[in-house]
PDB file of C-alpha atoms and ligand atoms in Angstrom:
ATOM      1  CA  MET A   1      -0.323   0.112   0.112  1.00 50.00           C
ATOM      2  CA  VAL A   2       1.505   3.239  -0.941  1.00 51.00           C
ATOM      3  CA  ALA A   3       2.759   5.301   2.358  1.00 59.00           C
ATOM      4  CA  VAL A   4       0.604   8.713   2.608  1.00 70.00           C
ATOM      5  CA  THR A   5       0.414  10.785   5.977  1.00 85.00           C
ATOM      6  CA  ARG A   6      -2.958  10.920   6.994  1.00 97.00           C
ATOM      7  CA  THR A   7      -4.254  14.312   8.937  1.00 97.00           C
ATOM      8  CA  PRO A   8      -5.587  12.990  12.296  1.00 97.00           C
ATOM      9  CA  LEU A   9      -9.119  13.551  12.766  1.00 98.00           C
ATOM     10  CA  THR A  10     -11.001  14.066  15.695  1.00 98.00           C
ATOM     11  CA  ALA A  11     -14.777  14.184  15.404  1.00 98.00           C
ATOM     12  CA  GLY A  12     -17.109  15.082  18.123  1.00 98.00           C
ATOM     13  CA  ASN A  13     -20.808  13.127  17.884  1.00 98.00           C
ATOM     14  CA  TRP A  14     -23.147  15.317  20.326  1.00 98.00           C
ATOM     15  CA  LYS A  15     -26.155  13.003  19.368  1.00 98.00           C
ATOM     16  CA  MET A  16     -29.082  14.235  20.700  1.00 98.00           C
ATOM     17  CA  ASN A  17     -27.620  17.292  23.093  1.00 98.00           C
ATOM     18  CA  LEU A  18     -27.537  20.314  23.536  1.00 98.00           C
ATOM     19  CA  ASP A  19     -30.219  23.302  21.739  1.00 98.00           C
ATOM     20  CA  HIS A  20     -28.385  25.685  19.755  1.00 98.00           C
ATOM     21  CA  LEU A  21     -27.701  28.361  21.929  1.00 98.00           C
ATOM     22  CA  GLN A  22     -25.677  25.765  24.720  1.00 98.00           C
ATOM     23  CA  ALA A  23     -24.047  24.967  21.257  1.00 98.00           C
ATOM     24  CA  LEU A  24     -22.779  28.151  20.713  1.00 98.00           C
ATOM     25  CA  ALA A  25     -21.633  28.077  24.416  1.00 98.00           C
ATOM     26  CA  LEU A  26     -19.513  24.695  24.096  1.00 98.00           C
ATOM     27  CA  VAL A  27     -18.133  25.783  20.562  1.00 98.00           C
ATOM     28  CA  GLN A  28     -16.982  29.124  22.126  1.00 98.00           C
ATOM     29  CA  LYS A  29     -14.883  27.194  25.050  1.00 98.00           C
ATOM     30  CA  LEU A  30     -13.840  24.714  23.010  1.00 98.00           C
ATOM     31  CA  HIS A  31     -12.113  27.329  20.875  1.00 98.00           C
ATOM     32  CA  TRP A  32     -10.866  29.517  23.513  1.00 97.00           C
ATOM     33  CA  THR A  33      -9.379  26.591  25.453  1.00 97.00           C
ATOM     34  CA  LEU A  34      -7.803  25.644  22.449  1.00 97.00           C
ATOM     35  CA  LYS A  35      -5.811  29.157  22.126  1.00 96.00           C
ATOM     36  CA  ASP A  36      -5.195  29.491  25.908  1.00 96.00           C
ATOM     37  CA  ALA A  37      -3.181  26.244  25.442  1.00 94.00           C
ATOM     38  CA  LYS A  38      -1.548  27.475  22.399  1.00 93.00           C
ATOM     39  CA  HIS A  39      -2.913  24.084  20.658  1.00 93.00           C
ATOM     40  CA  GLU A  40      -1.375  24.154  17.006  1.00 89.00           C
ATOM     41  CA  ASP A  41      -4.295  24.446  14.230  1.00 86.00           C
ATOM     42  CA  GLY A  42      -3.874  21.920  11.763  1.00 85.00           C
ATOM     43  CA  SER A  43      -1.498  19.548  13.509  1.00 90.00           C
ATOM     44  CA  VAL A  44      -5.035  17.290  13.235  1.00 96.00           C
ATOM     45  CA  GLU A  45      -8.502  18.186  11.906  1.00 98.00           C
ATOM     46  CA  VAL A  46     -11.876  18.840  14.441  1.00 98.00           C
ATOM     47  CA  ALA A  47     -14.996  18.043  13.156  1.00 98.00           C
ATOM     48  CA  ILE A  48     -18.340  18.555  15.573  1.00 98.00           C
ATOM     49  CA  PHE A  49     -21.398  16.940  14.954  1.00 99.00           C
ATOM     50  CA  PRO A  50     -24.246  18.992  16.071  1.00 98.00           C
ATOM     51  CA  PRO A  51     -28.194  18.443  15.877  1.00 98.00           C
ATOM     52  CA  PHE A  52     -29.814  19.573  12.162  1.00 98.00           C
ATOM     53  CA  THR A  53     -31.772  22.278  14.816  1.00 98.00           C
ATOM     54  CA  ASP A  54     -28.224  23.709  15.741  1.00 98.00           C
ATOM     55  CA  LEU A  55     -26.778  23.519  12.550  1.00 98.00           C
ATOM     56  CA  ARG A  56     -27.064  26.761  10.786  1.00 98.00           C
ATOM     57  CA  THR A  57     -25.715  28.701  14.662  1.00 98.00           C
ATOM     58  CA  VAL A  58     -22.626  26.999  15.328  1.00 98.00           C
ATOM     59  CA  GLN A  59     -22.130  27.651  11.296  1.00 98.00           C
ATOM     60  CA  THR A  60     -22.766  31.468  12.129  1.00 98.00           C
ATOM     61  CA  LEU A  61     -20.784  31.424  14.870  1.00 98.00           C
ATOM     62  CA  ILE A  62     -17.443  29.557  12.979  1.00 98.00           C
ATOM     63  CA  ASP A  63     -17.448  31.859  10.228  1.00 98.00           C
ATOM     64  CA  ALA A  64     -17.851  34.819  12.244  1.00 98.00           C
ATOM     65  CA  ASP A  65     -15.089  34.402  14.278  1.00 97.00           C
ATOM     66  CA  LYS A  66     -12.960  32.205  12.025  1.00 97.00           C
ATOM     67  CA  ILE A  67     -12.920  28.841  14.154  1.00 97.00           C
ATOM     68  CA  PRO A  68     -10.974  26.121  12.259  1.00 97.00           C
ATOM     69  CA  PHE A  69     -13.554  23.501  12.897  1.00 98.00           C
ATOM     70  CA  ALA A  70     -15.033  21.401  10.688  1.00 98.00           C
ATOM     71  CA  LEU A  71     -19.361  20.715  10.818  1.00 98.00           C
ATOM     72  CA  GLY A  72     -21.368  18.283  10.295  1.00 99.00           C
ATOM     73  CA  ALA A  73     -24.247  16.290  10.433  1.00 99.00           C
ATOM     74  CA  GLN A  74     -25.528  13.260  12.634  1.00 98.00           C
ATOM     75  CA  ASP A  75     -27.397  11.570   9.719  1.00 98.00           C
ATOM     76  CA  LEU A  76     -29.256  12.611   6.062  1.00 98.00           C
ATOM     77  CA  SER A  77     -32.051  11.749   3.759  1.00 98.00           C
ATOM     78  CA  ALA A  78     -31.031   8.806   1.271  1.00 98.00           C
ATOM     79  CA  HIS A  79     -33.309  10.946  -1.439  1.00 98.00           C
ATOM     80  CA  THR A  80     -32.400  14.503  -2.302  1.00 98.00           C
ATOM     81  CA  SER A  81     -35.882  16.753  -2.266  1.00 98.00           C
ATOM     82  CA  GLY A  82     -39.711  15.499  -2.112  1.00 98.00           C
ATOM     83  CA  ALA A  83     -41.801  14.110  -0.035  1.00 98.00           C
ATOM     84  CA  TYR A  84     -40.444  12.608   3.045  1.00 98.00           C
ATOM     85  CA  THR A  85     -41.348  14.606   6.142  1.00 98.00           C
ATOM     86  CA  GLY A  86     -38.948  14.979   8.579  1.00 98.00           C
ATOM     87  CA  GLU A  87     -35.977  14.010   6.504  1.00 98.00           C
ATOM     88  CA  VAL A  88     -33.247  16.643   5.846  1.00 98.00           C
ATOM     89  CA  SER A  89     -31.526  16.834   2.304  1.00 98.00           C
ATOM     90  CA  GLY A  90     -27.289  16.510   2.019  1.00 98.00           C
ATOM     91  CA  ALA A  91     -28.488  19.203  -0.171  1.00 98.00           C
ATOM     92  CA  PHE A  92     -29.395  21.244   2.910  1.00 98.00           C
ATOM     93  CA  LEU A  93     -26.480  19.884   4.568  1.00 98.00           C
ATOM     94  CA  ALA A  94     -23.984  21.180   2.185  1.00 98.00           C
ATOM     95  CA  LYS A  95     -25.831  24.815   1.969  1.00 98.00           C
ATOM     96  CA  LEU A  96     -25.378  25.137   5.638  1.00 98.00           C
ATOM     97  CA  ASP A  97     -21.106  24.464   4.892  1.00 98.00           C
ATOM     98  CA  CYS A  98     -21.161  20.758   5.746  1.00 98.00           C
ATOM     99  CA  ARG A  99     -18.322  19.268   5.204  1.00 98.00           C
ATOM    100  CA  TYR A 100     -19.276  15.924   6.789  1.00 99.00           C
ATOM    101  CA  VAL A 101     -22.027  13.680   7.575  1.00 99.00           C
ATOM    102  CA  ILE A 102     -22.123  10.367  10.235  1.00 99.00           C
ATOM    103  CA  ILE A 103     -23.715   7.747   8.084  1.00 99.00           C
ATOM    104  CA  GLY A 104     -24.698   3.805   9.552  1.00 98.00           C
ATOM    105  CA  HIS A 105     -24.329   5.004  13.483  1.00 98.00           C
ATOM    106  CA  SER A 106     -25.242   1.927  15.397  1.00 98.00           C
ATOM    107  CA  GLU A 107     -28.089   3.964  16.965  1.00 98.00           C
ATOM    108  CA  ARG A 108     -29.854   4.545  13.615  1.00 98.00           C
ATOM    109  CA  ARG A 109     -29.048   0.667  12.946  1.00 98.00           C
ATOM    110  CA  GLU A 110     -30.484  -0.359  16.029  1.00 97.00           C
ATOM    111  CA  TYR A 111     -33.843   2.397  16.533  1.00 98.00           C
ATOM    112  CA  HIS A 112     -34.077   3.425  13.020  1.00 97.00           C
ATOM    113  CA  ASN A 113     -33.917  -0.141  11.353  1.00 96.00           C
ATOM    114  CA  GLU A 114     -31.624   1.043   9.089  1.00 98.00           C
ATOM    115  CA  THR A 115     -29.910  -2.029   7.071  1.00 98.00           C
ATOM    116  CA  ASP A 116     -26.375  -1.809   5.289  1.00 98.00           C
ATOM    117  CA  GLU A 117     -28.688  -1.485   2.096  1.00 98.00           C
ATOM    118  CA  VAL A 118     -30.036   2.463   3.374  1.00 98.00           C
ATOM    119  CA  VAL A 119     -26.782   2.854   4.444  1.00 98.00           C
ATOM    120  CA  ALA A 120     -25.379   2.027   1.307  1.00 98.00           C
ATOM    121  CA  ALA A 121     -28.200   4.689  -0.441  1.00 98.00           C
ATOM    122  CA  LYS A 122     -26.793   7.410   2.345  1.00 98.00           C
ATOM    123  CA  VAL A 123     -23.308   7.317   0.989  1.00 98.00           C
ATOM    124  CA  GLN A 124     -24.227   7.623  -2.095  1.00 98.00           C
ATOM    125  CA  ALA A 125     -26.473  10.343  -1.167  1.00 98.00           C
ATOM    126  CA  ALA A 126     -23.438  11.799   0.621  1.00 98.00           C
ATOM    127  CA  LEU A 127     -21.281  11.840  -2.629  1.00 98.00           C
ATOM    128  CA  THR A 128     -23.993  13.301  -4.518  1.00 98.00           C
ATOM    129  CA  HIS A 129     -23.891  16.742  -2.742  1.00 98.00           C
ATOM    130  CA  GLY A 130     -20.183  17.090  -2.467  1.00 98.00           C
ATOM    131  CA  LEU A 131     -20.436  15.592   1.721  1.00 99.00           C
ATOM    132  CA  VAL A 132     -17.941  13.396   3.577  1.00 99.00           C
ATOM    133  CA  PRO A 133     -19.542  10.661   4.610  1.00 99.00           C
ATOM    134  CA  VAL A 134     -18.431   9.220   8.102  1.00 99.00           C
ATOM    135  CA  VAL A 135     -19.298   5.047   7.273  1.00 99.00           C
ATOM    136  CA  CYS A 136     -19.810   4.016  10.526  1.00 99.00           C
ATOM    137  CA  VAL A 137     -19.466   0.212  11.063  1.00 98.00           C
ATOM    138  CA  GLY A 138     -18.762  -1.690  14.552  1.00 98.00           C
ATOM    139  CA  GLU A 139     -19.994  -5.592  15.592  1.00 98.00           C
ATOM    140  CA  THR A 140     -21.657  -6.113  19.185  1.00 97.00           C
ATOM    141  CA  ALA A 141     -21.108  -8.002  22.193  1.00 97.00           C
ATOM    142  CA  ALA A 142     -23.020 -11.084  20.803  1.00 97.00           C
ATOM    143  CA  ASP A 143     -21.248 -10.580  17.613  1.00 97.00           C
ATOM    144  CA  LEU A 144     -18.091 -10.359  19.272  1.00 97.00           C
ATOM    145  CA  GLU A 145     -18.871 -13.578  20.887  1.00 97.00           C
ATOM    146  CA  GLU A 146     -20.049 -15.541  17.363  1.00 97.00           C
ATOM    147  CA  PHE A 147     -18.331 -13.891  14.840  1.00 96.00           C
ATOM    148  CA  GLY A 148     -15.081 -12.276  15.809  1.00 94.00           C
ATOM    149  CA  ALA A 149     -14.257  -8.540  16.153  1.00 94.00           C
ATOM    150  CA  SER A 150     -14.089  -8.015  12.025  1.00 97.00           C
ATOM    151  CA  ALA A 151     -16.421 -10.074  10.948  1.00 97.00           C
ATOM    152  CA  VAL A 152     -19.388  -8.008  11.422  1.00 98.00           C
ATOM    153  CA  PRO A 153     -18.041  -4.781  10.497  1.00 98.00           C
ATOM    154  CA  VAL A 154     -16.161  -6.225   7.356  1.00 98.00           C
ATOM    155  CA  GLY A 155     -19.674  -7.026   5.851  1.00 98.00           C
ATOM    156  CA  GLN A 156     -21.188  -3.583   6.706  1.00 98.00           C
ATOM    157  CA  LEU A 157     -17.998  -2.364   5.208  1.00 98.00           C
ATOM    158  CA  ARG A 158     -18.206  -4.065   2.085  1.00 98.00           C
ATOM    159  CA  ILE A 159     -22.571  -2.875   1.283  1.00 98.00           C
ATOM    160  CA  ALA A 160     -21.501   0.593   2.517  1.00 98.00           C
ATOM    161  CA  LEU A 161     -19.194   1.037  -0.109  1.00 98.00           C
ATOM    162  CA  ALA A 162     -19.883  -0.662  -3.228  1.00 97.00           C
ATOM    163  CA  GLY A 163     -19.889   1.490  -5.998  1.00 95.00           C
ATOM    164  CA  VAL A 164     -17.983   4.189  -4.037  1.00 98.00           C
ATOM    165  CA  PRO A 165     -15.909   5.720  -6.972  1.00 98.00           C
ATOM    166  CA  ALA A 166     -11.684   5.647  -6.535  1.00 98.00           C
ATOM    167  CA  ASP A 167     -11.476   9.436  -6.176  1.00 98.00           C
ATOM    168  CA  ALA A 168     -14.089  10.033  -3.198  1.00 98.00           C
ATOM    169  CA  ASP A 169     -13.293  11.231  -0.172  1.00 98.00           C
ATOM    170  CA  ILE A 170     -14.163   9.230   2.545  1.00 98.00           C
ATOM    171  CA  VAL A 171     -14.016   8.437   6.577  1.00 98.00           C
ATOM    172  CA  VAL A 172     -14.395   4.929   8.054  1.00 99.00           C
ATOM    173  CA  ALA A 173     -15.382   4.627  11.441  1.00 99.00           C
ATOM    174  CA  TYR A 174     -14.999   1.431  13.594  1.00 98.00           C
ATOM    175  CA  GLU A 175     -17.526   1.768  16.801  1.00 98.00           C
ATOM    176  CA  PRO A 176     -17.905  -1.851  18.366  1.00 98.00           C
ATOM    177  CA  VAL A 177     -21.266  -1.652  19.970  1.00 98.00           C
ATOM    178  CA  TRP A 178     -20.285  -2.567  23.338  1.00 98.00           C
ATOM    179  CA  ALA A 179     -17.901   0.069  23.626  1.00 98.00           C
ATOM    180  CA  ILE A 180     -20.189   2.988  22.679  1.00 98.00           C
ATOM    181  CA  GLY A 181     -21.248   4.535  26.180  1.00 96.00           C
ATOM    182  CA  SER A 182     -20.271   1.598  27.946  1.00 97.00           C
ATOM    183  CA  GLY A 183     -17.160   3.017  29.828  1.00 95.00           C
ATOM    184  CA  GLN A 184     -16.075   0.194  28.285  1.00 96.00           C
ATOM    185  CA  ALA A 185     -13.320   0.878  25.340  1.00 98.00           C
ATOM    186  CA  ALA A 186     -11.492  -1.489  23.159  1.00 98.00           C
ATOM    187  CA  THR A 187      -8.007  -1.988  23.724  1.00 98.00           C
ATOM    188  CA  PRO A 188      -5.368  -0.135  21.366  1.00 98.00           C
ATOM    189  CA  GLU A 189      -5.172  -3.644  20.148  1.00 98.00           C
ATOM    190  CA  GLN A 190      -8.269  -4.827  19.074  1.00 98.00           C
ATOM    191  CA  ALA A 191      -8.410  -1.402  17.029  1.00 98.00           C
ATOM    192  CA  GLN A 192      -6.021  -1.810  15.417  1.00 98.00           C
ATOM    193  CA  ASP A 193      -6.679  -5.251  14.922  1.00 98.00           C
ATOM    194  CA  VAL A 194     -10.016  -4.342  13.059  1.00 98.00           C
ATOM    195  CA  CYS A 195      -9.109  -0.973  11.813  1.00 98.00           C
ATOM    196  CA  ALA A 196      -6.189  -2.680  10.073  1.00 98.00           C
ATOM    197  CA  THR A 197      -8.541  -5.092   8.362  1.00 98.00           C
ATOM    198  CA  LEU A 198     -11.441  -2.398   6.836  1.00 98.00           C
ATOM    199  CA  ARG A 199      -8.507  -0.672   5.255  1.00 98.00           C
ATOM    200  CA  THR A 200      -7.716  -3.830   3.298  1.00 98.00           C
ATOM    201  CA  VAL A 201     -11.700  -3.561   2.228  1.00 98.00           C
ATOM    202  CA  VAL A 202     -11.237  -0.243   1.231  1.00 98.00           C
ATOM    203  CA  ALA A 203      -8.372  -1.359  -0.695  1.00 98.00           C
ATOM    204  CA  GLU A 204     -10.699  -4.435  -2.267  1.00 98.00           C
ATOM    205  CA  VAL A 205     -13.461  -2.227  -2.976  1.00 98.00           C
ATOM    206  CA  VAL A 206     -13.028   1.142  -3.416  1.00 98.00           C
ATOM    207  CA  GLY A 207      -8.894   0.699  -4.671  1.00 98.00           C
ATOM    208  CA  GLU A 208      -5.595   1.130  -2.721  1.00 98.00           C
ATOM    209  CA  ASP A 209      -4.723   4.956  -3.413  1.00 97.00           C
ATOM    210  CA  ALA A 210      -8.263   5.249  -1.337  1.00 98.00           C
ATOM    211  CA  ALA A 211      -7.417   2.938   1.269  1.00 98.00           C
ATOM    212  CA  ALA A 212      -4.060   4.612   1.964  1.00 98.00           C
ATOM    213  CA  ARG A 213      -5.122   7.938   2.179  1.00 97.00           C
ATOM    214  CA  THR A 214      -8.898   7.145   4.297  1.00 98.00           C
ATOM    215  CA  ARG A 215      -8.457   8.476   7.510  1.00 98.00           C
ATOM    216  CA  ILE A 216      -9.703   5.240  10.131  1.00 98.00           C
ATOM    217  CA  LEU A 217     -11.085   6.376  13.267  1.00 98.00           C
ATOM    218  CA  TYR A 218     -11.832   4.220  16.281  1.00 98.00           C
ATOM    219  CA  GLY A 219     -15.210   5.078  18.441  1.00 98.00           C
ATOM    220  CA  GLY A 220     -16.468   3.585  21.665  1.00 98.00           C
ATOM    221  CA  SER A 221     -15.607   5.363  25.086  1.00 98.00           C
ATOM    222  CA  VAL A 222     -13.057   7.632  24.087  1.00 98.00           C
ATOM    223  CA  LYS A 223     -11.230  10.046  26.661  1.00 98.00           C
ATOM    224  CA  SER A 224      -8.622  12.241  27.265  1.00 97.00           C
ATOM    225  CA  SER A 225      -6.724   9.079  28.886  1.00 96.00           C
ATOM    226  CA  ASN A 226      -7.062   6.420  26.765  1.00 97.00           C
ATOM    227  CA  ILE A 227      -6.720   8.813  23.269  1.00 97.00           C
ATOM    228  CA  ALA A 228      -2.740   8.664  23.150  1.00 96.00           C
ATOM    229  CA  GLY A 229      -2.954   4.475  22.885  1.00 97.00           C
ATOM    230  CA  PHE A 230      -5.220   4.415  20.148  1.00 98.00           C
ATOM    231  CA  MET A 231      -3.135   7.290  18.145  1.00 97.00           C
ATOM    232  CA  ARG A 232      -0.014   5.089  18.866  1.00 96.00           C
ATOM    233  CA  GLU A 233      -1.312   2.240  16.627  1.00 97.00           C
ATOM    234  CA  PRO A 234      -0.704   2.984  12.333  1.00 97.00           C
ATOM    235  CA  ASP A 235      -4.252   2.288  11.657  1.00 98.00           C
ATOM    236  CA  VAL A 236      -6.441   4.772  13.506  1.00 98.00           C
ATOM    237  CA  ASP A 237      -6.486   7.924  11.853  1.00 98.00           C
ATOM    238  CA  GLY A 238      -8.459   9.419  14.631  1.00 98.00           C
ATOM    239  CA  ALA A 239     -11.442   9.257  17.181  1.00 98.00           C
ATOM    240  CA  LEU A 240     -15.043   9.482  17.061  1.00 98.00           C
ATOM    241  CA  VAL A 241     -16.170  10.877  20.487  1.00 98.00           C
ATOM    242  CA  GLY A 242     -19.779  11.249  22.041  1.00 98.00           C
ATOM    243  CA  GLY A 243     -20.033  11.818  25.520  1.00 98.00           C
ATOM    244  CA  ALA A 244     -16.480  13.436  25.980  1.00 98.00           C
ATOM    245  CA  SER A 245     -17.008  15.648  23.254  1.00 98.00           C
ATOM    246  CA  LEU A 246     -19.854  17.341  24.809  1.00 98.00           C
ATOM    247  CA  VAL A 247     -17.179  19.066  28.063  1.00 98.00           C
ATOM    248  CA  ALA A 248     -15.087  21.069  26.193  1.00 98.00           C
ATOM    249  CA  ASP A 249     -11.775  20.610  28.275  1.00 97.00           C
ATOM    250  CA  GLU A 250     -12.043  16.961  27.724  1.00 97.00           C
ATOM    251  CA  PHE A 251     -12.862  17.063  24.153  1.00 98.00           C
ATOM    252  CA  ALA A 252      -9.625  19.707  23.959  1.00 98.00           C
ATOM    253  CA  ALA A 253      -7.477  17.162  25.656  1.00 97.00           C
ATOM    254  CA  ILE A 254      -8.275  14.528  23.199  1.00 98.00           C
ATOM    255  CA  ILE A 255      -7.538  17.123  20.439  1.00 97.00           C
ATOM    256  CA  ARG A 256      -4.372  17.821  22.339  1.00 96.00           C
ATOM    257  CA  TYR A 257      -3.113  14.383  22.416  1.00 94.00           C
ATOM    258  CA  GLN A 258       0.157  15.104  20.991  1.00 89.00           C
ATOM    259  CA  LYS A 259       0.396  17.684  23.642  1.00 81.00           C
ATOM    260  CA  HIS A 260       0.001  15.794  26.752  1.00 64.00           C
ATOM    261  CA  VAL A 261       1.262  11.915  26.011  1.00 55.00           C
ATOM    262  CA  GLY A 262       4.185  11.068  24.306  1.00 50.00           C
ATOM    263  CA  VAL A 263       2.621   9.433  21.080  1.00 45.00           C
TER     264      VAL A 263
HETATM  265  P1  LIG B   1     -19.241   7.182  23.560  1.00 70.37           P
HETATM  266  O1  LIG B   1     -17.854   8.619  23.347  1.00 70.37           O
HETATM  267  O2  LIG B   1     -20.553   8.297  24.396  1.00 70.37           O
HETATM  268  O3  LIG B   1     -19.251   6.181  24.325  1.00 70.37           O
HETATM  269  O4  LIG B   1     -19.866   7.451  21.537  1.00 70.37           O
HETATM  270  C1  LIG B   1     -19.020   6.853  20.918  1.00 70.37           C
HETATM  271  C2  LIG B   1     -20.395   7.625  19.502  1.00 70.37           C
HETATM  272  O5  LIG B   1     -20.620   6.557  19.378  1.00 70.37           O
HETATM  273  C3  LIG B   1     -19.655   8.228  19.117  1.00 70.37           C
HETATM  274  O6  LIG B   1     -20.161   8.323  17.814  1.00 70.37           O
END
């Protein structure tokens, strides 16, 4: 595989937390915290994924204060427009300067019956509208016991990426369901094993160049105290952070992992 440098990506998935006023406060605090710490922008890409109703407010703040955070949404419709009550089009997200969109999070798969086929359609919709899909895959505790760690995420990723063009910009997030919100993160070795396997899937389905440049994130109970271990692994290119992204100091410390620990 071609050797390339991948800029680490630290992504904060807020899930259904914080209204648009609370969002303003958190983004401002996070920005100031990083500034106070003299964080070097550019060493790590930071992306935040607030609820839909916060996006316009956060976009305006990022733009006005020139805050170096990318914006993303937590989901999108597989359709572009029309009679789909309650759905949000990728076209609308692109107009809000969203760069990323999370697709196939396990909470959507579990509570909204999103199948691998729906996930694949949403990946295509994201690419149609110029958004970078953050494709989430991961096994449940029962899957882990029955099939081992890689089988389910590999199957999910193969379907999600079918038909993705070789030059597409994508991000993959490996989020073992048993590690999400449980305080029980995977070990760095477990994350590395699965992320390396997922990279071979990107190579097979999309192409070798795509595999070399695609960021593969680990997600599931990431904290400032365990981030360094993951980031030392060669195939883990960042983190998709849930709960810890809602606390400015903690998320800033995760973003600054290069400083507070030897990597
Ligand atoms: P936690 O970091 O709260 O475990 O959530 C991970 C996650 O689901 C991010 O998408």
